[in-house]
Coordinates of C-alpha atoms in Angstrom, one line a residue:
X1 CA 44.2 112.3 94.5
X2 CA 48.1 111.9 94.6
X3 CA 49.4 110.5 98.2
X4 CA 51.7 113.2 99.5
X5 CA 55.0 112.3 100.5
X6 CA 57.5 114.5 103.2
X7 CA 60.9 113.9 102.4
X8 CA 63.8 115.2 105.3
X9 CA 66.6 116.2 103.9
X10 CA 67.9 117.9 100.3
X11 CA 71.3 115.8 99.8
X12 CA 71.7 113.3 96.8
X13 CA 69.2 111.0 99.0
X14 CA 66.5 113.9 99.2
X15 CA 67.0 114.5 95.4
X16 CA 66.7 110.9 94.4
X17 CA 63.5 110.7 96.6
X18 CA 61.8 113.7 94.8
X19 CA 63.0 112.6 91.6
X20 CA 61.4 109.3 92.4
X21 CA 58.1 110.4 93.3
X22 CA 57.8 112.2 90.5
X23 CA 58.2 109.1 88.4
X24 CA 55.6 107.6 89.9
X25 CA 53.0 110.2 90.3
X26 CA 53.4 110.9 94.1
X27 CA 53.3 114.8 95.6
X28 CA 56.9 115.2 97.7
X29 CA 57.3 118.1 99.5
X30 CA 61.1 117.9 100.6
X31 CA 62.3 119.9 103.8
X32 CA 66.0 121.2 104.2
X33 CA 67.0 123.0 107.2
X34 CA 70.3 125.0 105.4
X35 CA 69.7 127.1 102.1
X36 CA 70.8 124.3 99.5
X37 CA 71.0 121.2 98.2
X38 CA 74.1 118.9 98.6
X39 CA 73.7 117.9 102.0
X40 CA 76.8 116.2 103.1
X41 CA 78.9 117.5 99.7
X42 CA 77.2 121.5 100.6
X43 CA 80.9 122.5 102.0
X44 CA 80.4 125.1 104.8
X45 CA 83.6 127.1 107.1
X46 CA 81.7 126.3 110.0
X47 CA 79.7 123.4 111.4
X48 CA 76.2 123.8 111.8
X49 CA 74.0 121.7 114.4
X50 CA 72.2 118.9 112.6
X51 CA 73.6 119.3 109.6
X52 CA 77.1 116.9 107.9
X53 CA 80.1 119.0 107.5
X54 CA 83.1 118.0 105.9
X55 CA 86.8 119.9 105.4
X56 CA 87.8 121.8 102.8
X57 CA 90.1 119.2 101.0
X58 CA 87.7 116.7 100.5
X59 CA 87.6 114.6 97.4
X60 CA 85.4 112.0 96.4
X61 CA 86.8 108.1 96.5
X62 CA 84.2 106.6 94.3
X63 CA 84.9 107.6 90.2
X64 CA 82.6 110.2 88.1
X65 CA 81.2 106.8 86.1
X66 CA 80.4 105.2 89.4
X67 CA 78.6 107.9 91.3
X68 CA 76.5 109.2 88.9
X69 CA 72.8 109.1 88.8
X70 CA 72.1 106.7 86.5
X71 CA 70.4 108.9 83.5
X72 CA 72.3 112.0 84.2
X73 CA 76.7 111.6 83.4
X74 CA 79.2 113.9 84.4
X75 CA 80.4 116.2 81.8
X76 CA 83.3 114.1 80.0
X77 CA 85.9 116.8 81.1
X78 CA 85.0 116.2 84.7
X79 CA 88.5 114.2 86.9
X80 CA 87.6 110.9 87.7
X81 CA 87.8 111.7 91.3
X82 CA 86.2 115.3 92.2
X83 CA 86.8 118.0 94.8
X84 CA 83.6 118.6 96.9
X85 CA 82.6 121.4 95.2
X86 CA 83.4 119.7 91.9
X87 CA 80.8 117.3 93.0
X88 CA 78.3 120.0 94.2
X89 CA 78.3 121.8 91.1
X90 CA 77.2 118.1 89.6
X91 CA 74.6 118.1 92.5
X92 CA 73.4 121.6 91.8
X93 CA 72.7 121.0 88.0
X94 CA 71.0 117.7 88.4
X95 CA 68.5 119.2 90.2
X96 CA 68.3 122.1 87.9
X97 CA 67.9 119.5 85.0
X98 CA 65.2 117.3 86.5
X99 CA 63.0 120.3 88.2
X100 CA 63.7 119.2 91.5
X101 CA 64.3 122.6 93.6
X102 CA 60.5 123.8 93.3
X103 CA 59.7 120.7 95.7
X104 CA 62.1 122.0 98.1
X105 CA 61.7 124.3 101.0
X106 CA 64.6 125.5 102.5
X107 CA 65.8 126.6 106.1
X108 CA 63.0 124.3 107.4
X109 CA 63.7 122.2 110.1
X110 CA 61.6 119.2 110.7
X111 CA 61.1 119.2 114.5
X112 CA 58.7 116.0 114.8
X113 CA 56.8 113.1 113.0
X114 CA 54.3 111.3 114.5
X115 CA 51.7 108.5 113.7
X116 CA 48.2 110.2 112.8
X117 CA 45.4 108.8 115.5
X118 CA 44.1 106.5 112.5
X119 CA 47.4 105.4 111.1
X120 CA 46.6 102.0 111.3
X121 CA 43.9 102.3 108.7
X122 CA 45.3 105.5 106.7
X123 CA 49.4 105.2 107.4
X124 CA 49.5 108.5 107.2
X125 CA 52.1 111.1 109.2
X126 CA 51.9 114.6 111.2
X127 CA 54.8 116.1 110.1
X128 CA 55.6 119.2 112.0
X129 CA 58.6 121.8 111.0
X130 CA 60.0 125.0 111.9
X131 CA 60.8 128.3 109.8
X132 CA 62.3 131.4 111.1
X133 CA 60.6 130.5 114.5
X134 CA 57.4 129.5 112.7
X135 CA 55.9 126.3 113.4
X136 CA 53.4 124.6 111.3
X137 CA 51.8 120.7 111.4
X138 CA 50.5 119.0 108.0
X139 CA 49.4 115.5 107.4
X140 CA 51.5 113.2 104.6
X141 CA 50.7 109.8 103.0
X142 CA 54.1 109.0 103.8
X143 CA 57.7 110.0 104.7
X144 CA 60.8 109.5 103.3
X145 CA 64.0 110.1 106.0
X146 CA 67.1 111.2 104.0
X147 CA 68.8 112.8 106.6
X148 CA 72.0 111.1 106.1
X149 CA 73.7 109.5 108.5
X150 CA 76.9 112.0 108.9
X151 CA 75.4 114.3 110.9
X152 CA 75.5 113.0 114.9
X153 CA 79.7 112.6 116.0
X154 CA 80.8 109.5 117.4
X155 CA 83.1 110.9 120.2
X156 CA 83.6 107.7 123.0
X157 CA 85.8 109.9 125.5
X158 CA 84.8 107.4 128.3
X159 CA 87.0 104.8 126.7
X160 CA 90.2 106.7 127.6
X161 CA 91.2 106.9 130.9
X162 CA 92.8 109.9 132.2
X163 CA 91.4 112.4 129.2
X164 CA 89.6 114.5 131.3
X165 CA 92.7 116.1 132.7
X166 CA 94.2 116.6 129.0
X167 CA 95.2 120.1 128.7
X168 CA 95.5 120.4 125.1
X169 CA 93.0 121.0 122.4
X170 CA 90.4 117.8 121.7
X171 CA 88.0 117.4 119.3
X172 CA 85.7 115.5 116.8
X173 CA 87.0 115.6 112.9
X174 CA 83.5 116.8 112.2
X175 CA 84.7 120.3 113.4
X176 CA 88.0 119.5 111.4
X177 CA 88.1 122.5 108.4
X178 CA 91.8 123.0 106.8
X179 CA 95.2 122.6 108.7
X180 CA 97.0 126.4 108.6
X181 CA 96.4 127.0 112.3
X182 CA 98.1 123.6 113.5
X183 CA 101.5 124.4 111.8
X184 CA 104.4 123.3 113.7
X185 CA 102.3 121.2 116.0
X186 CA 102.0 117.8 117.5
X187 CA 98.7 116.3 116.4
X188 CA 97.6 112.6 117.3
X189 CA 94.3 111.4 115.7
X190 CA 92.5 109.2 116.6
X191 CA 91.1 106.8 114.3
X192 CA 92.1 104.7 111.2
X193 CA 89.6 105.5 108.9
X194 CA 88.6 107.8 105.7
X195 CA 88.3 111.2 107.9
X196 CA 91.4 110.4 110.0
X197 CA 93.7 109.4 107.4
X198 CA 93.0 112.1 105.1
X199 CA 93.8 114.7 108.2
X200 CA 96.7 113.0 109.2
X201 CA 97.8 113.3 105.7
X202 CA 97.1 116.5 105.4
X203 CA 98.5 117.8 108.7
X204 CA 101.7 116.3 108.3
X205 CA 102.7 118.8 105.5
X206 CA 103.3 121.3 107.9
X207 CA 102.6 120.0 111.4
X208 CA 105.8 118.6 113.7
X209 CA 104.4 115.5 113.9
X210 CA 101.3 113.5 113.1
X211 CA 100.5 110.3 115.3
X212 CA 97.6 107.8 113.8
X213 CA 96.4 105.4 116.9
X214 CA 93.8 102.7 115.5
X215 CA 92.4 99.5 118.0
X216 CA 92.4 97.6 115.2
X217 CA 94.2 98.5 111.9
X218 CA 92.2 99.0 108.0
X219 CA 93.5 98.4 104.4
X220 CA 94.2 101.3 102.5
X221 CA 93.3 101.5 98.9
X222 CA 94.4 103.8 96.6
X223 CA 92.0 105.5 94.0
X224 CA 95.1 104.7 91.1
X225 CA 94.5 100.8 90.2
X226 CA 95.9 98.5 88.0
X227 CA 97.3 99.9 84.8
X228 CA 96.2 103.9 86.3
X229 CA 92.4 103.4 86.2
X230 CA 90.0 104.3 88.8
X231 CA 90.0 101.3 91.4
X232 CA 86.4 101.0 91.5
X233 CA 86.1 100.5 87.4
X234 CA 88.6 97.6 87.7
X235 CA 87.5 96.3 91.3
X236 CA 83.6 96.7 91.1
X237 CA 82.5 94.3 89.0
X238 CA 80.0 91.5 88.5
X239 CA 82.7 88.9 87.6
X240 CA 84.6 89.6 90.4
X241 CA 81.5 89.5 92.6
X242 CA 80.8 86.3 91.3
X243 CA 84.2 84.8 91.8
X244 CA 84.8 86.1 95.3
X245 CA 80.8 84.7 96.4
X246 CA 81.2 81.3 94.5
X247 CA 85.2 80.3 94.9
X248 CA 86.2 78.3 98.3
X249 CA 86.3 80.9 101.5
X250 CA 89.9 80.1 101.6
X251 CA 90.5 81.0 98.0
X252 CA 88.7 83.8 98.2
X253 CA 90.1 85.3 101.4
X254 CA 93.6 85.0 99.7
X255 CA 92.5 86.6 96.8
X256 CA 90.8 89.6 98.7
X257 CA 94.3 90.2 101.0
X258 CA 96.9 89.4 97.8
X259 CA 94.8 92.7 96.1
X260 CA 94.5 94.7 99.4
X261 CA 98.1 94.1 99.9
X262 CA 98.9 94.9 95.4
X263 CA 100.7 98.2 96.3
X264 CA 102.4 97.8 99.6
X265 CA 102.6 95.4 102.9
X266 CA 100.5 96.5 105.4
X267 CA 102.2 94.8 108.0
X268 CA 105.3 96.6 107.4
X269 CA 103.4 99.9 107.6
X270 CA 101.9 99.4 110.9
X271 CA 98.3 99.0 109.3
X272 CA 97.4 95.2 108.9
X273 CA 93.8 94.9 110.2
X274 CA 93.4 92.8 113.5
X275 CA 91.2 89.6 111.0
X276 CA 92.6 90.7 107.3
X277 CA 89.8 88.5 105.6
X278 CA 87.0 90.5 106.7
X279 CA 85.7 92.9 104.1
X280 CA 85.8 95.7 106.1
X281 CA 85.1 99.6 104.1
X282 CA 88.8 100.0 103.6
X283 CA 90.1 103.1 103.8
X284 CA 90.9 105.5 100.4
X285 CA 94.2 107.4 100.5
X286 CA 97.1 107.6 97.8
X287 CA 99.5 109.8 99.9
X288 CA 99.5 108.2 103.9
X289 CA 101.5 105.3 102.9
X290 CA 104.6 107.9 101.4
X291 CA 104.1 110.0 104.6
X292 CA 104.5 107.2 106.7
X293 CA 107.6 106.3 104.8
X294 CA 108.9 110.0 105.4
X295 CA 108.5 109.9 108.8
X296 CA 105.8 112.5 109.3
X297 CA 103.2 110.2 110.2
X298 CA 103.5 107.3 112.6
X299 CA 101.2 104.5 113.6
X300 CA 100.0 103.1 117.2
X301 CA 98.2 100.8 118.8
X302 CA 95.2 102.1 120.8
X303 CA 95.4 105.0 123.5
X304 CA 95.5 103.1 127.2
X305 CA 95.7 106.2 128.9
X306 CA 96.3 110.2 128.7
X307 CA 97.9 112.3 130.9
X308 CA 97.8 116.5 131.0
X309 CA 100.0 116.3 127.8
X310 CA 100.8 112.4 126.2
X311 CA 99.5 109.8 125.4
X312 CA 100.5 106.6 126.4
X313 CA 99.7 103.8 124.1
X314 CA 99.0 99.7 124.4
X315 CA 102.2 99.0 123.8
X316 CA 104.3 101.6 126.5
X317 CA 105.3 103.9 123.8
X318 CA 104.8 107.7 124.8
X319 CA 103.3 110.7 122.5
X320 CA 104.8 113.9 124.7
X321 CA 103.6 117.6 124.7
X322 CA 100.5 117.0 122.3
X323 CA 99.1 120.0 121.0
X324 CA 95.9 118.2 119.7
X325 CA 93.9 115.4 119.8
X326 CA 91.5 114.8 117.0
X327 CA 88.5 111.8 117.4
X328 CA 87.9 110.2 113.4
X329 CA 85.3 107.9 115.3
X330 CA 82.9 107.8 113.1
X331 CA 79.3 109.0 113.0
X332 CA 76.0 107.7 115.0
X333 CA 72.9 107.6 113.3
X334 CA 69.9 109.2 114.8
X335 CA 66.5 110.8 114.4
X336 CA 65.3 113.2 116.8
X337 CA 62.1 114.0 115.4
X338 CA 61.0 110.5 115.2
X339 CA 60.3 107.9 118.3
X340 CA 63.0 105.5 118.8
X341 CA 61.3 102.5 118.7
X342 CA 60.1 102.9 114.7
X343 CA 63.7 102.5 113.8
X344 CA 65.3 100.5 116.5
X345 CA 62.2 98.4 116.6
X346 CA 64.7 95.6 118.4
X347 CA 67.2 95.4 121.5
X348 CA 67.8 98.9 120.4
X349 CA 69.1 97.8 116.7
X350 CA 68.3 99.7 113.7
X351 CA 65.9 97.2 112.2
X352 CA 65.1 97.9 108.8
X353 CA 63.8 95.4 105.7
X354 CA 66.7 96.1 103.2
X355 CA 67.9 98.7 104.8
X356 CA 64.8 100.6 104.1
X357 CA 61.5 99.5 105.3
X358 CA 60.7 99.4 109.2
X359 CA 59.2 96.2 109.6
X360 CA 56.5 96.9 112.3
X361 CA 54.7 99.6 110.8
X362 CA 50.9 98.6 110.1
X363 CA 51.5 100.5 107.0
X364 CA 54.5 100.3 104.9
X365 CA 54.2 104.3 104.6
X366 CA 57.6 105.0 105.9
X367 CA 61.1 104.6 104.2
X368 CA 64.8 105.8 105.4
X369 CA 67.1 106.1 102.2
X370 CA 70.2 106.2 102.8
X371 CA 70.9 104.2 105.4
X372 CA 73.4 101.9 104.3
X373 CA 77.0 101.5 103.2
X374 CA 79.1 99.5 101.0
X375 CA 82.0 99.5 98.7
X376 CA 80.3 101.4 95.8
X377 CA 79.0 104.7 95.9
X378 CA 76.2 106.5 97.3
X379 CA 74.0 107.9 94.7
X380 CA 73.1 105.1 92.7
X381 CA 72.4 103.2 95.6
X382 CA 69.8 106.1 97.0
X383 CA 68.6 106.5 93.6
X384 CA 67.9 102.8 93.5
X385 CA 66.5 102.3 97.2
X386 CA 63.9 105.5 96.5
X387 CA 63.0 104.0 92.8
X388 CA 61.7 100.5 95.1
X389 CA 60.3 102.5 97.8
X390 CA 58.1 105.1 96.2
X391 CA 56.7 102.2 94.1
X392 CA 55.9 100.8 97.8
X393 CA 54.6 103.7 98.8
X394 CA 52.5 104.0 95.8
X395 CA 51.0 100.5 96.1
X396 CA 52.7 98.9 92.9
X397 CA 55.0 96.7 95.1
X398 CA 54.0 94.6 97.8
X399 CA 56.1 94.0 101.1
X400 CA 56.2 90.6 102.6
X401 CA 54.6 89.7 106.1
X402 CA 56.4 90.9 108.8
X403 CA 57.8 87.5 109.9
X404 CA 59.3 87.0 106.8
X405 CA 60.8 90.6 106.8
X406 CA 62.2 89.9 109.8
X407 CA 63.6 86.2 109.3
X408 CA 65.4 87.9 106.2
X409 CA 67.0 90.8 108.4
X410 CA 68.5 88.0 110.9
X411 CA 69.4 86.6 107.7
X412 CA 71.5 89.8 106.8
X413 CA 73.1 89.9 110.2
X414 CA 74.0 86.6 110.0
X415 CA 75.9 87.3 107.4
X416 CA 77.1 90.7 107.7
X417 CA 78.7 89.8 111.1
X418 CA 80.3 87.0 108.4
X419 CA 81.7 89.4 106.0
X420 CA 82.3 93.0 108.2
X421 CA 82.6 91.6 111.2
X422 CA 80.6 94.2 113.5
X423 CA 76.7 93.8 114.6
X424 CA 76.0 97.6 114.4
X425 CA 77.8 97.6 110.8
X426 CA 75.3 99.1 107.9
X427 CA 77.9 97.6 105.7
X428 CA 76.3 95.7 102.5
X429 CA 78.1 93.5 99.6
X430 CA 77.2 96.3 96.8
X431 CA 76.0 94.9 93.8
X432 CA 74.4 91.9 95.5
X433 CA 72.5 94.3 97.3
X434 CA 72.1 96.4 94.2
X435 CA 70.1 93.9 92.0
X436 CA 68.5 92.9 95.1
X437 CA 66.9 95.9 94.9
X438 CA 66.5 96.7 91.0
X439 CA 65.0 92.8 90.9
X440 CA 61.7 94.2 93.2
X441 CA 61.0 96.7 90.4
X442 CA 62.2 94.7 87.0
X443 CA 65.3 96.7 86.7
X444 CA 68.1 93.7 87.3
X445 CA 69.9 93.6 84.3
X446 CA 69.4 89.4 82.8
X447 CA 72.8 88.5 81.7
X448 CA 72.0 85.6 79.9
X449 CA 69.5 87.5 77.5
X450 CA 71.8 90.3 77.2
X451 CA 74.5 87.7 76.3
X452 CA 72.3 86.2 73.4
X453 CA 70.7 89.5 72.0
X454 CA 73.3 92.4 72.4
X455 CA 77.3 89.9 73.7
X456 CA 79.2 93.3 73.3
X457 CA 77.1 95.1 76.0
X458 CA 76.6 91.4 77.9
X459 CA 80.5 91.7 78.2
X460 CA 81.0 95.3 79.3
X461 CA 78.2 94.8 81.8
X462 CA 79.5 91.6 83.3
X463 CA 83.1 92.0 83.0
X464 CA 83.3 95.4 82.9
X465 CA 82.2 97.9 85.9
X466 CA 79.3 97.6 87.6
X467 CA 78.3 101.4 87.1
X468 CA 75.1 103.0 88.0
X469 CA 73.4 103.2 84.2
X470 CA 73.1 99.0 84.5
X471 CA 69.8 99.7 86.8
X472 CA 68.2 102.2 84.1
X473 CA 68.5 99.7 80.8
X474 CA 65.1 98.2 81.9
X475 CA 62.1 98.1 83.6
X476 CA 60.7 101.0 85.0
X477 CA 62.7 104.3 84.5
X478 CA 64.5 103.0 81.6
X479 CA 66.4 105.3 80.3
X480 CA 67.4 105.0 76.2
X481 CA 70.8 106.6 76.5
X482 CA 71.6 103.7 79.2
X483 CA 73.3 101.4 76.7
X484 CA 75.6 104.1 75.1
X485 CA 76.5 105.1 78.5
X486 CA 78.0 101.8 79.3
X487 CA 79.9 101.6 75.6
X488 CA 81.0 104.3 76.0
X489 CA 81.9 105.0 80.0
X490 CA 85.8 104.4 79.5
X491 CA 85.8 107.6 77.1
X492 CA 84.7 109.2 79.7
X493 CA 86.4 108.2 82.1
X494 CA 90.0 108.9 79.7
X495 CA 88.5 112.2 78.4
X496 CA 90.4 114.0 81.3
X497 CA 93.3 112.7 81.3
X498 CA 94.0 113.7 77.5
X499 CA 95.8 116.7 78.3
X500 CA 98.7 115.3 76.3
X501 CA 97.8 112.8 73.8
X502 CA 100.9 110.3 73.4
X503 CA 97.9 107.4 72.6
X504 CA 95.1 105.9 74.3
X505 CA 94.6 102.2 75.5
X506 CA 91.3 100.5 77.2
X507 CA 91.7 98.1 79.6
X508 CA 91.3 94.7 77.7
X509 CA 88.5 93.2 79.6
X510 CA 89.5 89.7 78.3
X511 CA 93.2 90.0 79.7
X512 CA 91.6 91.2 82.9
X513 CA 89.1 88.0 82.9
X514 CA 92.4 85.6 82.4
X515 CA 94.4 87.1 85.0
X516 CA 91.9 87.2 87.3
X517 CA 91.1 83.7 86.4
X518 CA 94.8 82.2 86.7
X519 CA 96.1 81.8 90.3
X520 CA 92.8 80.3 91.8
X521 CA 92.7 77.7 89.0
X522 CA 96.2 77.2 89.2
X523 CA 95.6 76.9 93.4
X524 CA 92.4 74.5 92.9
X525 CA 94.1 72.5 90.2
X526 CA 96.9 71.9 92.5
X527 CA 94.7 70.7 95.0
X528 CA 92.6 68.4 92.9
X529 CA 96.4 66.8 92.2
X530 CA 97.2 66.8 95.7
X531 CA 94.1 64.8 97.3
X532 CA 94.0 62.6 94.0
X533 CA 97.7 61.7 94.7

């Protein structure tokens, strides 16, 4: 008989996960609390409790050719970077094309999971759920959580003295939908990241005045990169990977801050991050640096204290008669329908083998997709994580003893408190966590044999972007259209743009490889003369 396998949540995770187990001859049934799929991207007037929510003006930072699932491109006139509903109509199709929606049931809430008495021996799961005040109970082989974890607000009001007596409006961004009703106002956010700056922005087209306060400063990217192409096709890329994990830290930390710093001086701005070397998420906004410049948008230090209407800041400055105060302070992740302790199986630390796996289970029956974040983009990192875990589920892969599992997730602290800086981060280095994963299931792509039996793909794979169709030219779920996909990804990625044809240019890889390649040997051939001399 096929092992059935409850999947929480119908968002690109959910999808993946059905999509998976499909693959591999599993039985999902997926549950979804709201009516469709597209969790997170699903865009909604109103927030709705346990569900992600974002605001009308959303657009995507990762590019159509790095987003993708790996066997399923945008349409070539798609923008490189989409609105959210743009990207839901993606969404919506893929599951369409692959036959997914019949798996789904909607407006059903999953209200518990609990071990069944034998799980020990069986690993299977009661999974109980509610439907128009209906509940029933039904036993699963094993679960996959893909839930998402932009659901729970982060909203620390106990770090601000004095807020209590505020008088004005205060909220979370989550409840943040489109800025007509602040015109004219005085708005301070609080936080320095995606949500915040892309309100900020926003607000300060027709708010009084806009106010950013961030403890501790970000980078800010823009999605327009060298020569006008998508940062993430020019930044994301095995070469670079290579060279930033292999050159001297201190090479490597100059290298990282000379491109954070390519389009304008944070320091002038306000914005320099506290320690510039770490490779903290940075934040993605082409229009907050030109508002800033105009004067509609100022930055502060950290709030040290409110009163009925300011705020006064670290460094004695005053915000008067604020209108609004807006928390972008991030998201918790959590999981009411499942104990605690399954997840945060340590000094109440989510605890999970490659981000995936809890390590305590008897039986390796349960996995959380998802659950991670990085500089690439979201789907073909879910679709990856679900192709490893349904083959776990199945039996086909085999995870190590939990001792090991663990050693190698103090491993990963170790050095993610290295690279990000934070002990609660989910932060991962993306493609070395991406062949990581696709090298459990035969899907890493081998360079060197590519290099000797096909050097034009070797080179668009290596030096070229790191895009999602990589992890489908072999092994299990290969797709044949995976090759042409690469070859052929810059079209794509042009195709839009060709509203008025006055010629076309690729990047040249090769000039990318040399420029890339100058300054640090220039710097380590400058040092070889110094300490020789």
């Amino acid at each position: 008989m096929k092992k059935r396998v409850a999947i929480v949540g119908a968002g690109v995770s959910g999808l993946a996960s059905i999509r998976s187990c499909l693959e591999e001859g599993l039985e999902p049934t997926c549950f979804e609390r709201s009516d469709d799929v597209g969790g997170l991207w699903k865009f909604s007037d109103h927030t709705e409790e346990g569900r992600a929510s974002i605001y009308r003006s959303v657009f995507t930072n990762s590019s159509k050719e790095m987003m993708c699932f790996p066997d399923f491109p945008y349409p070539d006139d798609f923008p490189n970077f989409m609105h959210n509903s743009k990207l839901q109509e993606y969404i919506t199709s893929f599951a369409k094309e692959k036959n997914l929606v019949k798996y789904i049931q909607f407006e059903t809430f999953v209200t518990s999971i609990n071990k069944c008495s034998d799980f020990s021996i069986t690993g299977k799961w009661e999974v109980t759920t509610e439907k128009n005040g209906k509940k029933e109970t039904a036993v699963f082989d094993a679960i996959m959580i893909c839930s998402g974890h932009h659901v729970y607000p982060h909203l620390p009001k106990d770090s601000f003295p004095g807020l209590n007596r505020f008088k004005g409006k205060c909220f979370h961004s989550r409840d943040y939908k489109e800025p007509e009703i602040w015109k004219g106002k005085r708005i301070l956010v609080i936080g320095l990241g995606n949500s915040g700056c892309d309100i900020a922005a926003e607000l300060s087209h027709i708010a009084q005045q806009v106010i950013i306060s961030s403890r501790s400063g970000s980078w800010v990217m823009s999605r327009v990169w060298n020569d006008g192409y998508p940062w993430d096709m020019m930044v994301i890329t095995r070469f670079q990977t290579f060279l930033k994990n292999n050159l001297p830290t201190a090479i490597s930390d100059w290298w990282y801050m000379r491109q954070m710093n390519a389009r304008f001086k944070h320091e002038n701005y306000g914005l320099m991050p506290l320690n510039g070397t770490l490779r903290k998420e940075p934040v993605f906004n082409d229009e907050l640096p030109a508002r800033i410049l105009c004067g509609t948008v100022t930055i502060k230090p950290n709030v040290k204290e409110f009163t009925e209407t300011s705020a006064v800041f670290e460094d004695g400055t005053v915000f008067e008669a604020i209108d609004c105060v807006i928390f972008a302070t991030g998201y918790g992740y959590a999981y009411p329908f499942l104990d605690d302790s399954i997840i945060k199986s340590r000094n109440n630390e989510v605890t999970l083998y490659k981000s995936i796996f809890p390590p305590q289970l008897e039986k390796p029956t349960m996995a959380v997709i998802g659950l991670v974040q990085s500089l690439g983009a979201a789907i073909p990192t879910t679709d990856l994580q679900a192709r490893w875990a349904t083959q776990v589920i199945k039996g086909t892969c085999i995870l190590p003893p939990v001792k090991d599992m663990m050693d190698d997730i103090d491993e990963k602290m170790g050095k993610k408190l290295k690279l990000f800086g934070s002990s609660e981060t989910i932060q991962t280095d993306y493609i070395v966590y991406m062949d990581e994963l696709a090298s459990f299931i035969g899907a890493k792509p081998n360079i060197l044999q590519l290099f000797l039996k096909d050097p034009r793909l070797a080179i668009e794979v290596f030096f070229g972007p790191c895009s999602p169709y990589q992890f489908r030219l072999e092994g299990p779920g290969k797709w044949s259209g995976a090759r042409n996909a690469i070859l052929t990804q810059w079209d794509r990625s042009l195709k839009p743009l060709k509203t008025r044809i006055v010629g076309v240019q690729k990047p040249c890889l090769y000039f990318h490889l040399l420029r890339l390649l100058g300054i640090p040997i220039l710097l380590i051939a400058l040092f070889l003369v110094l300490i020789s001399s």
